[in-house]
Amino acid sequence: MKPRQKRLILILVGLAAIGVAVALVLNAFQSNLVFFYTPSEIAEGKAPAGRPFRVGGLVEEGSLKRVGDGTSVVFVVTDSAKSIQVSYTGILPDLFKEGKGVVAQGSIQPDGSFRASEVLAKHDENYMPPEAAEALKRAGHPMEATPQYQQYQKQ
């Protein structure tokens, strides 16, 4: 084998190794990527079926119900225009309350319900996830702009 052929084979093997590495990184990145959707976007069918995503908004007043053993809950997340029922099994965050902001991560089940694997509540009284605040504002919810939202607006 000539030195020129050896170099060509070495270059091709190197390119193949780089291609495999890039494919593995992109696959890992895509599997960890979680998008945010509002209840209105979910109602419009924009949310992916069978893939996890986040839904955010306000916990509707009077919608929180404990079922079964007490660790399973059902509540409604609303953006004032549309609502979606969320079921969750586990311990809710201490700051989780009706009428307050929430972000739930999970997926749409075949029956159309949203099954959360993680529920996040606001961590202080001024915080609202920027995506949830923007969705509530678009839906016409009368909310006072938080400092974080004002900072988000400037970006």
Coordinates of C-alpha atoms in Angstrom, one line a residue:
M1 CA 0.0 0.0 0.0
K2 CA 1.4 3.4 -1.0
P3 CA 1.8 6.1 1.6
R4 CA -0.8 8.2 -0.2
Q5 CA -3.4 5.5 0.2
K6 CA -2.5 5.1 3.9
R7 CA -3.1 8.8 4.4
L8 CA -6.4 8.7 2.6
I9 CA -7.6 5.8 4.7
L10 CA -6.4 7.5 7.9
I11 CA -8.3 10.7 6.9
L12 CA -11.5 8.7 6.1
V13 CA -11.3 6.8 9.4
G14 CA -10.8 10.1 11.2
L15 CA -13.8 11.7 9.5
A16 CA -15.9 8.7 10.3
A17 CA -14.9 8.9 14.0
I18 CA -15.8 12.6 14.1
G19 CA -19.1 11.9 12.4
V20 CA -20.0 9.2 15.0
A21 CA -19.0 11.5 17.8
V22 CA -21.1 14.3 16.5
A23 CA -24.1 12.0 16.0
L24 CA -23.8 10.7 19.6
V25 CA -23.6 14.3 21.0
L26 CA -26.6 15.5 19.0
N27 CA -28.6 12.4 20.0
A28 CA -27.8 13.0 23.7
F29 CA -28.6 16.7 23.3
Q30 CA -32.0 16.0 21.6
S31 CA -33.0 13.5 24.2
N32 CA -32.4 16.0 27.0
L33 CA -34.1 18.9 25.3
V34 CA -37.4 19.8 26.9
F35 CA -39.6 22.5 25.4
F36 CA -42.1 24.7 27.1
Y37 CA -45.8 25.0 26.0
T38 CA -48.7 26.9 27.3
P39 CA -52.2 25.3 27.8
S40 CA -53.3 27.3 24.7
E41 CA -50.5 25.8 22.6
I42 CA -51.3 22.3 23.8
A43 CA -55.0 22.8 22.9
E44 CA -53.9 23.9 19.4
G45 CA -52.0 20.7 19.0
K46 CA -48.5 22.2 19.0
A47 CA -47.2 20.0 21.8
P48 CA -45.4 16.8 20.8
A49 CA -47.1 13.5 21.5
G50 CA -45.0 10.9 23.2
R51 CA -42.2 13.2 24.1
P52 CA -41.7 15.0 27.5
F53 CA -42.2 18.8 27.6
R54 CA -43.1 21.5 30.1
V55 CA -46.4 23.2 30.6
G56 CA -46.7 26.3 32.7
G57 CA -49.3 28.8 33.9
L58 CA -51.3 29.3 37.0
V59 CA -52.9 26.6 39.2
E60 CA -56.6 27.1 38.8
E61 CA -58.4 28.0 42.1
G62 CA -60.4 25.0 43.5
S63 CA -58.9 22.5 41.1
L64 CA -56.4 20.7 43.4
K65 CA -57.7 17.3 44.4
R66 CA -55.9 14.5 46.2
V67 CA -56.7 11.1 44.9
G68 CA -55.9 7.6 46.2
D69 CA -53.1 7.4 48.7
G70 CA -52.7 11.1 49.2
T71 CA -49.5 11.5 47.2
S72 CA -51.4 11.5 43.9
V73 CA -52.9 14.9 42.9
V74 CA -54.8 16.3 40.0
F75 CA -54.9 20.0 39.3
V76 CA -55.6 22.3 36.4
V77 CA -53.0 24.6 34.8
T78 CA -54.4 27.6 33.0
D79 CA -53.1 30.5 31.0
S80 CA -56.5 32.3 31.4
A81 CA -57.5 31.3 27.8
K82 CA -57.2 27.5 27.9
S83 CA -56.7 24.9 30.7
I84 CA -55.2 21.5 30.9
Q85 CA -55.6 18.9 33.7
V86 CA -52.4 17.6 35.2
S87 CA -51.9 14.5 37.2
Y88 CA -48.9 14.0 39.4
T89 CA -47.7 11.4 41.9
G90 CA -45.2 12.5 44.4
I91 CA -44.5 15.2 46.9
L92 CA -45.5 18.7 45.7
P93 CA -43.1 21.6 46.4
D94 CA -43.8 23.6 49.6
L95 CA -44.7 26.7 47.6
F96 CA -47.2 24.9 45.4
K97 CA -50.6 26.7 45.9
E98 CA -53.7 27.3 43.9
G99 CA -53.6 30.6 42.0
K100 CA -49.8 30.6 41.9
G101 CA -47.4 30.0 39.0
V102 CA -46.3 26.4 38.3
V103 CA -44.3 24.6 35.6
A104 CA -44.9 20.8 35.2
Q105 CA -42.7 18.5 33.2
G106 CA -44.3 15.4 31.7
S107 CA -46.0 14.2 28.6
I108 CA -49.4 13.8 27.1
Q109 CA -50.9 10.4 27.7
P110 CA -52.9 8.5 25.0
D111 CA -56.2 9.6 26.7
G112 CA -55.2 13.3 26.2
S113 CA -54.4 13.9 29.9
F114 CA -51.0 15.4 31.0
R115 CA -49.0 13.2 33.3
A116 CA -46.3 15.2 35.2
S117 CA -43.1 13.6 36.3
E118 CA -41.9 16.8 38.0
V119 CA -43.7 19.9 39.3
L120 CA -41.9 23.1 39.9
A121 CA -43.4 26.0 41.9
K122 CA -42.2 29.6 42.1
H123 CA -39.4 30.1 44.6
D124 CA -40.2 33.5 45.9
E125 CA -43.2 35.8 45.6
N126 CA -41.8 37.8 42.7
Y127 CA -40.7 35.0 40.5
M128 CA -42.6 33.7 37.5
P129 CA -40.9 31.7 34.8
P130 CA -40.5 34.0 31.9
E131 CA -42.2 31.6 29.5
A132 CA -45.2 31.3 31.8
A133 CA -45.4 35.1 32.4
E134 CA -45.2 35.7 28.6
A135 CA -48.0 33.2 28.0
L136 CA -50.2 34.7 30.6
K137 CA -49.7 38.2 29.2
R138 CA -50.5 37.0 25.7
A139 CA -53.7 35.3 27.1
G140 CA -54.7 38.7 28.6
H141 CA -54.2 37.7 32.2
P142 CA -54.0 40.9 34.3
M143 CA -50.7 40.3 36.0
E144 CA -48.2 42.7 37.4
A145 CA -44.9 42.5 35.7
T146 CA -42.3 41.0 37.9
P147 CA -38.7 42.2 37.9
Q148 CA -37.6 39.0 36.2
Y149 CA -40.3 39.4 33.6
Q150 CA -39.3 43.0 33.0
Q151 CA -35.7 41.9 32.6
Y152 CA -36.9 39.1 30.2
Q153 CA -38.8 41.8 28.2
K154 CA -35.5 43.8 27.7
Q155 CA -33.7 40.8 26.2

